[in-house]
Amino acid sequence: MRKYETIFILHPSLDEEAVKANIEKFKGVIENGGGTVDNVDEWGKRKLAYTIDKVNDGHYTLVDFTANTELPRELDRIFRITDGVMRHIIIKKEA
């Protein structure tokens, strides 16, 4: 088991319920894949560093989790096919 962190940005047009639903969805992917969610830090709506598809804001969320080496690949796939996810990154933490 390794420690990872992921940051994802959701489209600002999503309401609070949709944002919470997406966060729970991603937590479920981690937990159902045999991982554990260590921390969820919702940063809220913030200005993007650069414009993405004529959008200047996004809902930022940081999730720290522990998982096997296969789970980040599946989580990345889920991020890519989920509507509303503008950007995401998954990083392996140093031991």
Short mmCIF file of N, CA and C in Angstrom, two decimals, residues 53-95:
data_model
loop_
_atom_site.label_atom_id
_atom_site.label_comp_id
_atom_site.label_asym_id
_atom_site.label_seq_id
_atom_site.Cartn_x
_atom_site.Cartn_y
_atom_site.Cartn_z
N ASP A 53 -11.30 26.62 -21.37
CA ASP A 53 -12.58 26.65 -22.11
C ASP A 53 -13.44 27.85 -21.71
N LYS A 54 -12.84 29.00 -21.63
CA LYS A 54 -13.50 30.27 -21.29
C LYS A 54 -14.09 30.29 -19.88
N VAL A 55 -13.52 29.48 -18.99
CA VAL A 55 -13.94 29.44 -17.59
C VAL A 55 -12.79 29.89 -16.72
N ASN A 56 -13.08 30.75 -15.72
CA ASN A 56 -12.03 31.33 -14.89
C ASN A 56 -12.01 30.79 -13.46
N ASP A 57 -13.07 30.08 -13.04
CA ASP A 57 -13.17 29.58 -11.67
C ASP A 57 -13.38 28.07 -11.66
N GLY A 58 -13.20 27.47 -10.48
CA GLY A 58 -13.46 26.05 -10.33
C GLY A 58 -13.53 25.67 -8.87
N HIS A 59 -14.17 24.54 -8.56
CA HIS A 59 -14.25 24.00 -7.21
C HIS A 59 -13.07 23.05 -7.00
N TYR A 60 -12.16 23.41 -6.11
CA TYR A 60 -10.96 22.62 -5.85
C TYR A 60 -11.20 21.67 -4.67
N THR A 61 -10.69 20.44 -4.80
CA THR A 61 -10.75 19.46 -3.71
C THR A 61 -9.45 18.66 -3.70
N LEU A 62 -8.88 18.50 -2.50
CA LEU A 62 -7.67 17.71 -2.29
C LEU A 62 -8.05 16.48 -1.48
N VAL A 63 -7.64 15.30 -1.95
CA VAL A 63 -7.92 14.05 -1.25
C VAL A 63 -6.61 13.30 -1.04
N ASP A 64 -6.30 12.97 0.22
CA ASP A 64 -5.17 12.11 0.55
C ASP A 64 -5.71 10.71 0.77
N PHE A 65 -5.05 9.71 0.16
CA PHE A 65 -5.54 8.35 0.31
C PHE A 65 -4.39 7.35 0.25
N THR A 66 -4.66 6.16 0.78
CA THR A 66 -3.72 5.04 0.75
C THR A 66 -4.34 3.95 -0.09
N ALA A 67 -3.56 3.41 -1.03
CA ALA A 67 -4.11 2.41 -1.94
C ALA A 67 -3.01 1.54 -2.52
N ASN A 68 -3.43 0.47 -3.21
CA ASN A 68 -2.48 -0.35 -3.93
C ASN A 68 -2.08 0.38 -5.22
N THR A 69 -1.16 -0.18 -5.96
CA THR A 69 -0.61 0.52 -7.12
C THR A 69 -1.55 0.55 -8.31
N GLU A 70 -2.60 -0.26 -8.31
CA GLU A 70 -3.54 -0.30 -9.44
C GLU A 70 -4.64 0.75 -9.33
N LEU A 71 -4.98 1.15 -8.12
CA LEU A 71 -6.12 2.05 -7.92
C LEU A 71 -5.96 3.43 -8.57
N PRO A 72 -4.79 4.07 -8.52
CA PRO A 72 -4.68 5.38 -9.18
C PRO A 72 -5.01 5.34 -10.68
N ARG A 73 -4.70 4.26 -11.35
CA ARG A 73 -5.02 4.12 -12.76
C ARG A 73 -6.55 4.11 -12.97
N GLU A 74 -7.25 3.37 -12.11
CA GLU A 74 -8.72 3.32 -12.20
C GLU A 74 -9.33 4.67 -11.83
N LEU A 75 -8.80 5.33 -10.81
CA LEU A 75 -9.30 6.65 -10.41
C LEU A 75 -9.09 7.66 -11.53
N ASP A 76 -7.95 7.60 -12.20
CA ASP A 76 -7.68 8.48 -13.33
C ASP A 76 -8.70 8.25 -14.45
N ARG A 77 -9.05 7.00 -14.71
CA ARG A 77 -10.05 6.67 -15.73
C ARG A 77 -11.41 7.27 -15.36
N ILE A 78 -11.78 7.16 -14.09
CA ILE A 78 -13.06 7.71 -13.63
C ILE A 78 -13.07 9.23 -13.76
N PHE A 79 -11.96 9.88 -13.39
CA PHE A 79 -11.87 11.34 -13.55
C PHE A 79 -12.09 11.74 -15.01
N ARG A 80 -11.48 11.00 -15.92
CA ARG A 80 -11.55 11.35 -17.35
C ARG A 80 -12.96 11.23 -17.93
N ILE A 81 -13.75 10.29 -17.44
CA ILE A 81 -15.08 10.08 -18.02
C ILE A 81 -16.19 10.80 -17.26
N THR A 82 -15.86 11.46 -16.16
CA THR A 82 -16.87 12.16 -15.36
C THR A 82 -17.08 13.57 -15.88
N ASP A 83 -18.33 13.88 -16.21
CA ASP A 83 -18.66 15.25 -16.63
C ASP A 83 -18.47 16.19 -15.46
N GLY A 84 -17.94 17.36 -15.74
CA GLY A 84 -17.76 18.36 -14.69
C GLY A 84 -16.35 18.42 -14.15
N VAL A 85 -15.52 17.40 -14.39
CA VAL A 85 -14.13 17.45 -13.94
C VAL A 85 -13.33 18.18 -15.00
N MET A 86 -12.79 19.34 -14.63
CA MET A 86 -12.02 20.15 -15.58
C MET A 86 -10.56 19.70 -15.64
N ARG A 87 -9.96 19.49 -14.49
CA ARG A 87 -8.57 19.04 -14.40
C ARG A 87 -8.42 18.15 -13.17
N HIS A 88 -7.43 17.26 -13.22
CA HIS A 88 -7.11 16.42 -12.08
C HIS A 88 -5.66 15.98 -12.15
N ILE A 89 -5.12 15.62 -11.01
CA ILE A 89 -3.77 15.07 -10.96
C ILE A 89 -3.70 14.13 -9.77
N ILE A 90 -2.99 13.02 -9.93
CA ILE A 90 -2.79 12.06 -8.87
C ILE A 90 -1.27 11.95 -8.66
N ILE A 91 -0.83 12.12 -7.42
CA ILE A 91 0.60 12.14 -7.11
C ILE A 91 0.89 11.10 -6.04
N LYS A 92 1.97 10.32 -6.25
CA LYS A 92 2.43 9.39 -5.23
C LYS A 92 3.31 10.16 -4.26
N LYS A 93 3.00 10.07 -2.97
CA LYS A 93 3.79 10.76 -1.95
C LYS A 93 5.05 9.97 -1.67
N GLU A 94 6.08 10.67 -1.28
CA GLU A 94 7.34 10.01 -0.91
C GLU A 94 7.16 9.32 0.45
N ALA A 95 7.82 8.19 0.61
CA ALA A 95 7.68 7.40 1.85
C ALA A 95 8.39 8.05 3.01
#
